[in-house]
Coordinates of C-alpha atoms in Angstrom, one line a residue:
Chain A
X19 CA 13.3 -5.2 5.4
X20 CA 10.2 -3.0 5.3
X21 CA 6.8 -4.1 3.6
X22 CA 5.8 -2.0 0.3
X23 CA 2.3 -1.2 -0.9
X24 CA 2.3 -3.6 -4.1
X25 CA 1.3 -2.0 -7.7
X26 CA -2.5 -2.1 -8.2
X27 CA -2.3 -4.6 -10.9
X28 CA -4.7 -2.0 -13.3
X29 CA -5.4 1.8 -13.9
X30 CA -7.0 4.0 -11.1
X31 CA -9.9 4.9 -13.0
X32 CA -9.6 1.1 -14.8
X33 CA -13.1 -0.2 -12.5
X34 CA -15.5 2.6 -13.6
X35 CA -18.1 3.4 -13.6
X36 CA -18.7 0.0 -11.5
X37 CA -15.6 1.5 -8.5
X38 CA -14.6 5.6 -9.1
X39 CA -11.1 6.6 -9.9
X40 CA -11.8 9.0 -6.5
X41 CA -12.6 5.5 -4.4
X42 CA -9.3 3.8 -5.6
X43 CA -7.0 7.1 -5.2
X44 CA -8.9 7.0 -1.2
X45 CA -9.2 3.5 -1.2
X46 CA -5.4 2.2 -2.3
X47 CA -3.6 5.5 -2.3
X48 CA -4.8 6.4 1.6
X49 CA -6.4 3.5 3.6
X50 CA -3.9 0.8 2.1
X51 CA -1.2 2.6 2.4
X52 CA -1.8 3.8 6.0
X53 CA -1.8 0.1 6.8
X54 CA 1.6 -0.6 5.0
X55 CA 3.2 2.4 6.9
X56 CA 1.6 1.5 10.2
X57 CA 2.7 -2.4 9.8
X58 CA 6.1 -0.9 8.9
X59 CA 6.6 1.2 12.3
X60 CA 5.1 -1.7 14.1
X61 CA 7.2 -4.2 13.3
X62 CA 10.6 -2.0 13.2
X63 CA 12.9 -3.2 15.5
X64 CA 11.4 -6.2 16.3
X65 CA 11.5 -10.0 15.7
X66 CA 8.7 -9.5 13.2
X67 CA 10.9 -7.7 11.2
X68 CA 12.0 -10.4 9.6
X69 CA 8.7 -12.9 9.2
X70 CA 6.6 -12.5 6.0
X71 CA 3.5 -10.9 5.8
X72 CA 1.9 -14.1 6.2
X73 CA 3.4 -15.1 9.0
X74 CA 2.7 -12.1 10.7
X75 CA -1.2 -12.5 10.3
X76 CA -1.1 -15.6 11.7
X77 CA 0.8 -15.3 14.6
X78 CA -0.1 -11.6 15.7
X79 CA -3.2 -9.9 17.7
X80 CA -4.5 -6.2 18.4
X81 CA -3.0 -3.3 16.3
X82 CA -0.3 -5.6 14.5
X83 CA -2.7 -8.1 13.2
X84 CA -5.2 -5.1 12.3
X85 CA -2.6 -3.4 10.2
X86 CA -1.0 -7.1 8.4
X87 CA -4.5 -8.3 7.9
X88 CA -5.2 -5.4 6.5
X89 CA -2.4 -4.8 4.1
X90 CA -2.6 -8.5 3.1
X91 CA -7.0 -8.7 2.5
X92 CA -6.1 -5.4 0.7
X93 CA -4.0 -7.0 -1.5
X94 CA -6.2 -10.1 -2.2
X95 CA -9.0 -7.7 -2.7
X96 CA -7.2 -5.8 -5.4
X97 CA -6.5 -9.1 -7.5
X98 CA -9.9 -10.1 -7.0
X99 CA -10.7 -7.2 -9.5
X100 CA -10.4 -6.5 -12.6
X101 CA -11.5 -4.0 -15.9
X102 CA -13.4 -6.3 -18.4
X103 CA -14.1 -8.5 -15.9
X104 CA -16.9 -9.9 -14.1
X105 CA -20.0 -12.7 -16.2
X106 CA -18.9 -16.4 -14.4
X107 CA -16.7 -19.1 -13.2
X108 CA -16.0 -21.9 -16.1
X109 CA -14.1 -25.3 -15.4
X110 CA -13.7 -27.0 -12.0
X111 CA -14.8 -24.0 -10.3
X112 CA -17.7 -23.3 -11.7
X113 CA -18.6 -27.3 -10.9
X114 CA -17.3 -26.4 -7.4
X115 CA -19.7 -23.4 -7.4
X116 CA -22.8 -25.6 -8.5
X117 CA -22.1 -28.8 -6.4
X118 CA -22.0 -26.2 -3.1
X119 CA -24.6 -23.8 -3.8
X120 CA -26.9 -25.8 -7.3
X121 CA -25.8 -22.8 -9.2
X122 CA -23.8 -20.0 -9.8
X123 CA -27.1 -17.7 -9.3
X124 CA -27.6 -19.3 -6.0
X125 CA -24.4 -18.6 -5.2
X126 CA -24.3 -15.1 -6.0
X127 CA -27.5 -14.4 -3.9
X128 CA -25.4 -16.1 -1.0
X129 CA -22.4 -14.3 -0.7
X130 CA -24.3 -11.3 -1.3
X131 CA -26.3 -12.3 1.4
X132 CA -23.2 -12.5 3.3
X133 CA -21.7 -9.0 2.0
X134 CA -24.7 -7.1 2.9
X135 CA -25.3 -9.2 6.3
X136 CA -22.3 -8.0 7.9
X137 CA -22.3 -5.5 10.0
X138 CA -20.2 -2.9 10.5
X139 CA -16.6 -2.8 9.3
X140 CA -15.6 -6.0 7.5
X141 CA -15.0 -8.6 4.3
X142 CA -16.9 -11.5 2.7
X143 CA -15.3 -14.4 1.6
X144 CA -15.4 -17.4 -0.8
X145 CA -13.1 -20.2 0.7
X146 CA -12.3 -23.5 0.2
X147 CA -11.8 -25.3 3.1
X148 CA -8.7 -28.8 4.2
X149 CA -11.5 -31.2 2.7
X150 CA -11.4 -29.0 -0.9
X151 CA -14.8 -27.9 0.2
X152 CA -16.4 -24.2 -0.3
X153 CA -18.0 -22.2 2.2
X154 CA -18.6 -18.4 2.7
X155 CA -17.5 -16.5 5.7
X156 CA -17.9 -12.9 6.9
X157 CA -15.3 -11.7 9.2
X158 CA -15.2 -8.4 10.9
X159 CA -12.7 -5.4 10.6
X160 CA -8.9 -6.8 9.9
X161 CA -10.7 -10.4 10.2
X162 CA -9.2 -12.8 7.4
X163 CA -9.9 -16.6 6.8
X164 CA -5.6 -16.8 6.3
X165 CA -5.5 -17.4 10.1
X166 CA -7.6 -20.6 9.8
X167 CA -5.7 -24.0 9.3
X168 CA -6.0 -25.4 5.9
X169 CA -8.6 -23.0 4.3
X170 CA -7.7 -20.8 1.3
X171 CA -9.2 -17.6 0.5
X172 CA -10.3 -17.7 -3.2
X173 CA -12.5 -14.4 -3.4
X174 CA -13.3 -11.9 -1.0
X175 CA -15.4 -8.3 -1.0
X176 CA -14.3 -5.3 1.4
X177 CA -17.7 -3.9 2.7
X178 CA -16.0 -1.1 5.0
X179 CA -17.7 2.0 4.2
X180 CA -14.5 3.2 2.6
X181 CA -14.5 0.9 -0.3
X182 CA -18.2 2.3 -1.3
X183 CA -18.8 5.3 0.5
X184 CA -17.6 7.9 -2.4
X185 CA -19.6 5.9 -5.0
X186 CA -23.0 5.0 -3.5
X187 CA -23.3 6.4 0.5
X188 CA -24.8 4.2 2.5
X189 CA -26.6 1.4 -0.4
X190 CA -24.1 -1.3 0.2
X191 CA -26.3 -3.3 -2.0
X192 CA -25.4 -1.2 -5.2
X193 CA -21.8 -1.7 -4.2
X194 CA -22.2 -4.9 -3.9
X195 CA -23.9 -5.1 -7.3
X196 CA -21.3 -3.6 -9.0
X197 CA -18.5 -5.7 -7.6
X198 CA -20.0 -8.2 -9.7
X199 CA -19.1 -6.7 -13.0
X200 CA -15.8 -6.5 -11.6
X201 CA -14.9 -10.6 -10.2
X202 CA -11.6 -11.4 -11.7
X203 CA -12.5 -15.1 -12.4
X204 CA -9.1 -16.1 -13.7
X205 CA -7.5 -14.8 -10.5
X206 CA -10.4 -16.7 -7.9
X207 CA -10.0 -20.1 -10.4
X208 CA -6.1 -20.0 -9.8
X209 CA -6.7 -19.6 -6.0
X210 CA -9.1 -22.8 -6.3
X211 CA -6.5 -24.8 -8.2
X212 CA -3.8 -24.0 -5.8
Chain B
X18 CA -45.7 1.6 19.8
X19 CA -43.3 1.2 17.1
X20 CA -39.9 3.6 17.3
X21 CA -39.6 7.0 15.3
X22 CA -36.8 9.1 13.7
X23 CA -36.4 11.7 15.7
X24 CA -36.1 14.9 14.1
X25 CA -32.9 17.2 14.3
X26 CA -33.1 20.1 16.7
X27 CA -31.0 22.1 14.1
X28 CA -30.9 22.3 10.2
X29 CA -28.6 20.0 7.7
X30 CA -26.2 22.5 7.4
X31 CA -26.3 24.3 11.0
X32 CA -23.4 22.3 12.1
X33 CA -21.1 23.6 8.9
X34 CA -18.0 24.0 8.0
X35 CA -17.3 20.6 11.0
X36 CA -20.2 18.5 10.2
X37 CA -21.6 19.3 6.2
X38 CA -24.6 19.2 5.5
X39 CA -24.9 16.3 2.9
X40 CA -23.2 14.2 5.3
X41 CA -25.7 15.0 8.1
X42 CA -28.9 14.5 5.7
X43 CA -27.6 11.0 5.0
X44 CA -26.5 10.1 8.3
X45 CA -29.8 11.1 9.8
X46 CA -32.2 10.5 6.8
X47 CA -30.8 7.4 6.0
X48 CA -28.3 5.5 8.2
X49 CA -30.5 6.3 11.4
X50 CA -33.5 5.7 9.8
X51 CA -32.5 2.0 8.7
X52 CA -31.8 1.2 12.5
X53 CA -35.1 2.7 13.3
X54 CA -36.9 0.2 10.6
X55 CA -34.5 -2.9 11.6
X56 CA -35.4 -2.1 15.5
X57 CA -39.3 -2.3 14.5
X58 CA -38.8 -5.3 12.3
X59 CA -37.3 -6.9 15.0
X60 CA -40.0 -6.2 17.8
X61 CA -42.6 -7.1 14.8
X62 CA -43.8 -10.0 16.8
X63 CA -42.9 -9.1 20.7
X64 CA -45.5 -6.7 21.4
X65 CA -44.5 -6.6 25.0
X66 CA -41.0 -5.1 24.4
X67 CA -42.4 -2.7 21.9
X68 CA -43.6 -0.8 24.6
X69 CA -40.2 -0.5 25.9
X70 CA -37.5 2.6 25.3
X71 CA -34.9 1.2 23.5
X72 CA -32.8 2.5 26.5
X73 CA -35.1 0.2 29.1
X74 CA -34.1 -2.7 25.8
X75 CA -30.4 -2.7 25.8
X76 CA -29.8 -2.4 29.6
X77 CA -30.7 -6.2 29.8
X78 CA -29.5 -8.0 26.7
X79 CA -29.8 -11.3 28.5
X80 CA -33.6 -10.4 28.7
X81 CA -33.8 -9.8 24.8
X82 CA -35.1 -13.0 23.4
X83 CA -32.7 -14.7 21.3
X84 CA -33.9 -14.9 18.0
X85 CA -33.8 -11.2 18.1
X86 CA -31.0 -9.9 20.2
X87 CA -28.6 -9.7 17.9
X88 CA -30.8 -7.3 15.8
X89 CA -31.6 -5.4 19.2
X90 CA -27.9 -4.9 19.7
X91 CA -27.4 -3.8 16.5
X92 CA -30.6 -1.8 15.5
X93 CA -31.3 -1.0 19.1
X94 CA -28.1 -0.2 19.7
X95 CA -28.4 2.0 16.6
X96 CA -31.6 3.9 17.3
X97 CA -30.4 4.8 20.7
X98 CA -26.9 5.9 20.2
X99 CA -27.8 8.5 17.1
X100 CA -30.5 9.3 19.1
X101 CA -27.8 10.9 21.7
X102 CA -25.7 11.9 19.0
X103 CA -27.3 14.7 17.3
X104 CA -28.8 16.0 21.0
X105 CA -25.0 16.1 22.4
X106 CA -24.4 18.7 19.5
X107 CA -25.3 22.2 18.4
X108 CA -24.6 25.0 16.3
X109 CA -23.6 26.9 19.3
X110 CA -21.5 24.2 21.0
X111 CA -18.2 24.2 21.8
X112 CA -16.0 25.3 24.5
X113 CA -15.8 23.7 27.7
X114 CA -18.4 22.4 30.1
X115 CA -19.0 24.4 33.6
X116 CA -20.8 23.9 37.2
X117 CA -20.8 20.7 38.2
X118 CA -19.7 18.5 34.9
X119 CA -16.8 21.2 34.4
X120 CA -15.8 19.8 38.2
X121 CA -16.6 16.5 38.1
X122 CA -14.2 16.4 34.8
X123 CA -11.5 18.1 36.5
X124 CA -11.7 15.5 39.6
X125 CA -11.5 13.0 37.4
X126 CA -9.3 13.8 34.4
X127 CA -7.2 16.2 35.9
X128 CA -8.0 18.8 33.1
X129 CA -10.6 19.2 30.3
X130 CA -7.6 18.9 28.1
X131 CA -6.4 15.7 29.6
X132 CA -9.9 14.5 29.2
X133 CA -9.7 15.6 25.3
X134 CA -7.0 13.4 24.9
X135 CA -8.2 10.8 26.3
X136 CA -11.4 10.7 24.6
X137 CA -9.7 11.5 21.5
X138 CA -7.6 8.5 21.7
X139 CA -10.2 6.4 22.3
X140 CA -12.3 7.7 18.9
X141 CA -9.0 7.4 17.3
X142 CA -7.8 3.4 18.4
X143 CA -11.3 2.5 17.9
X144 CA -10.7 0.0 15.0
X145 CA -13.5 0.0 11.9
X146 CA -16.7 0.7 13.1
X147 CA -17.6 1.8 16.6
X148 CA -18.2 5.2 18.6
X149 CA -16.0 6.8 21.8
X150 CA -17.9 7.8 24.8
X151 CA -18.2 10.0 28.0
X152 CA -20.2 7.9 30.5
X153 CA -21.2 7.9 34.0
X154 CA -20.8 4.1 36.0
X155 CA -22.8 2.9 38.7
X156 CA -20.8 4.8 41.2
X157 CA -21.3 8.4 39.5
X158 CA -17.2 8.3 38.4
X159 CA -17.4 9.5 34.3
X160 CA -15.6 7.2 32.0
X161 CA -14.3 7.5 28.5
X162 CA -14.5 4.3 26.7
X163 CA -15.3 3.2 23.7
X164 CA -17.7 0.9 21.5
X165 CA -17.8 -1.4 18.8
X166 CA -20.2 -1.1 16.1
X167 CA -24.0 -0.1 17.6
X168 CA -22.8 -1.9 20.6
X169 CA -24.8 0.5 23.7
X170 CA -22.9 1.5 27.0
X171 CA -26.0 1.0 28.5
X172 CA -25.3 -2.7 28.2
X173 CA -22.6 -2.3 30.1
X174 CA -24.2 -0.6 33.2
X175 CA -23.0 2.6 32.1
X176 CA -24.8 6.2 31.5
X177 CA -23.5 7.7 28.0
X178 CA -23.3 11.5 28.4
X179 CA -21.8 12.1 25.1
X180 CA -20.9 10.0 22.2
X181 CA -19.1 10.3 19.1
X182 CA -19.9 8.3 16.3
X183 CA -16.8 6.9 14.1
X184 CA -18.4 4.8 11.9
X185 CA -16.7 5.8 8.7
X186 CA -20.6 7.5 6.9
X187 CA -20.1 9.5 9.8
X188 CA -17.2 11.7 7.8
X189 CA -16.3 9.8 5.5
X190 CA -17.6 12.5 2.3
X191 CA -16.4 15.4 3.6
X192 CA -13.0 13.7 5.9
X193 CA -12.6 10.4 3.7
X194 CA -10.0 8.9 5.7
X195 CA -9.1 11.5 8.1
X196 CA -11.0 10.7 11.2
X197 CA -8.3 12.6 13.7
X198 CA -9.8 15.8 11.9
X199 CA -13.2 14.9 12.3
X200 CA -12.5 14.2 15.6
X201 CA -11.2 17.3 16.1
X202 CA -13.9 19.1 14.6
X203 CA -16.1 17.8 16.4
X204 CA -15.1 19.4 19.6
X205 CA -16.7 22.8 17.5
X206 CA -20.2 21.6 18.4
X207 CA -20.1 19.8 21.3
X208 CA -23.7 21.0 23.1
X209 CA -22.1 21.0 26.7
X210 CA -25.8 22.3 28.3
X211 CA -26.7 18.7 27.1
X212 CA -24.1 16.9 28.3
X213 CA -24.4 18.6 31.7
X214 CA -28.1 18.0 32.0
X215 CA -27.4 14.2 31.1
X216 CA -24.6 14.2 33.8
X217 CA -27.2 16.0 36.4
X218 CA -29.8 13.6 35.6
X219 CA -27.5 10.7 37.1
X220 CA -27.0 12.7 40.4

């Protein structure tokens, strides 16, 4: 069985003017795809054949967890978007939000903290850790919080150069503005209540 | 002393149709000049290593105080590796090396093709950001490796003769996710008198 690229769950141009029709066709129709066909000839033939994407990321290292990781923070990223979105958390998340960071503002300036502060190639996260706690991460490259026990990812921003390089060069900061607009609440909640 | 963007030996657009010229004015303008700024904001209050190269910074890491060795790696790193990079090319580069880099490359590599692909592969398996370099070790043998992120070969006891940066701002506008292109193209402007000199200078 080989891995697919999943359906972006909106429109290509769907996230303007916030992300370009031009990123997404680069963006999903190149970079994620690359990683689905390079995780497919990687694993062909071999006992991995068989695991599920998860399973891969957790168990693998070098170019087989670069591509997994990859597809699968690809995919995450994608649902942590969407058109009409964006404004803030309600319910026990947003209580989550306030009782970690005293409010959603502080939160925001955190993560974007995190966003910009990582260097290089690489994703910021919003996770909740085994004790239902949240916490922020930044991992580099294919780096994903799915390979640490008992922590779910709930939202997560892609701050290679390819996800804002078309739209505002080299001001992650804008990017990372506009990603705002963008936070599919609904999706990050559902992760929370999981 | 605080550090300085250097200014190109060559116009924006001398290195098209390989390198275009928005993409150079950004790289330079911008992305350099960030390093430069983080690289004095870092040595804001050690007025000792301000009077240092950043090559003399990043060849003892260990030395750089802690609170601001991270940012020397990074913006240190930075400064100094673009600071190679737009030297080791030229509108009239290409071709292939002579004299004594041509032989040493040869002794080494087998071939200048062999060393192509080898350097090729390592700008092309460098995963997210990072450059591939020709170096000289501390026993004068040239070595192709590669880099993550700013990360310096000087830190590594090694002499970079030419680098290639593959950070994606590096080609990303005009390339977008091609990089084996850019790589490619890049062997267009390669400014072997450069490289040489750097090689002689470790003789």
């Amino acid at each position: 069985m080989s891995f697919e690229l999943p359906a972006l769950p909106y429109a290509m141009d769907a996230l303007e003017p916030h992300i370009s029709k031009e990123t997404l066709e680069y963006h999903y129709g190149k970079h994620h795809q690359t990683y689905v066909t390079n995780l497919n000839n990687l694993v062909a033939g071999t006992d991995n054949e068989n695991k599920s994407l998860e399973e891969i990321v957790r168990s693998s290292s070098g170019g087989l967890f670069n591509n997994a990781a990859q597809v699968w923070n690809h995919t995450f990223y994608w649902n942590c978007l969407a058109p009409n979105a964006g404004g803030e958390p309600t319910g026990a998340l947003a209580d989550a939000i306030n009782a970690k960071f005293g409010s959603f503002a502080a939160f925001k300036e955190e993560f974007t903290k995190t966003a910009i502060g990582t260097f290089g190639s690489g994703w910021a996260w919003l996770v909740k850790t085994a004790a239902g706690e949240l916490e922020l991460r930044s991992t580099s490259n294919a780096g994903t919080p799915l390979t640490e026990d008992g922590v779910t990812p709930l939202l997560t921003c892609d701050v290679w150069e390819h996800a804002y390089y078309v739209d505002t060069r080299n001001a992650r900061p804008k990017y990372v503005e506009n990603f705002w607009a963008l936070v599919n609440w609904d999706f990050v909640a559902a992760n929370f209540a999981a | 002393m605080s550090h300085t963007l250097p200014s190109l030996p060559y116009a924006y657009d001398a290195l098209e149709p390989h390198l275009d010229a928005r993409t150079m004015e950004i790289h330079h303008s911008k992305h350099h000049q960030t390093y430069v700024n983080g690289l004095n904001t870092a040595l804001s209050d050690y007025p000792d290593l301000q009077a240092l190269p950043v090559e003399k910074l990043l060849e003892d890491m260990n030395a750089i105080p802690e609170a601001i060795r991270g940012a020397i790696r990074n913006h240190g790193g930075g400064h100094a590796n673009h600071s190679l990079f737009w030297l080791v090319m030229s509108p009239e580069g290409g071709g292939e090396p002579t004299g004594a880099l041509g032989d040493a490359i040869t002794a080494t590599f087998g071939s200048f093709a062999q060393l192509k692909e080898k350097f090729n592969a390592a700008a092309t398996t460098r995963f997210g950001s990072g450059w591939a370099w020709l170096a000289v070790d501390k026993q004068g043998q040239l070595v192709v490796t590669s880099t993550a992120n700013q990360d310096s070969v000087i830190s590594d006891g090694l002499t970079p003769i030419l680098g290639l940066d593959v950070w994606e701002h590096a080609y990303y506008l005009h390339y977008q996710n091609r990089r084996p292109d850019y790589i490619q193209a890049f062997w267009n402007v390669i400014n072997w008198n450069e490289v040489s000199q750097r090689f002689a200078a470790t003789r």
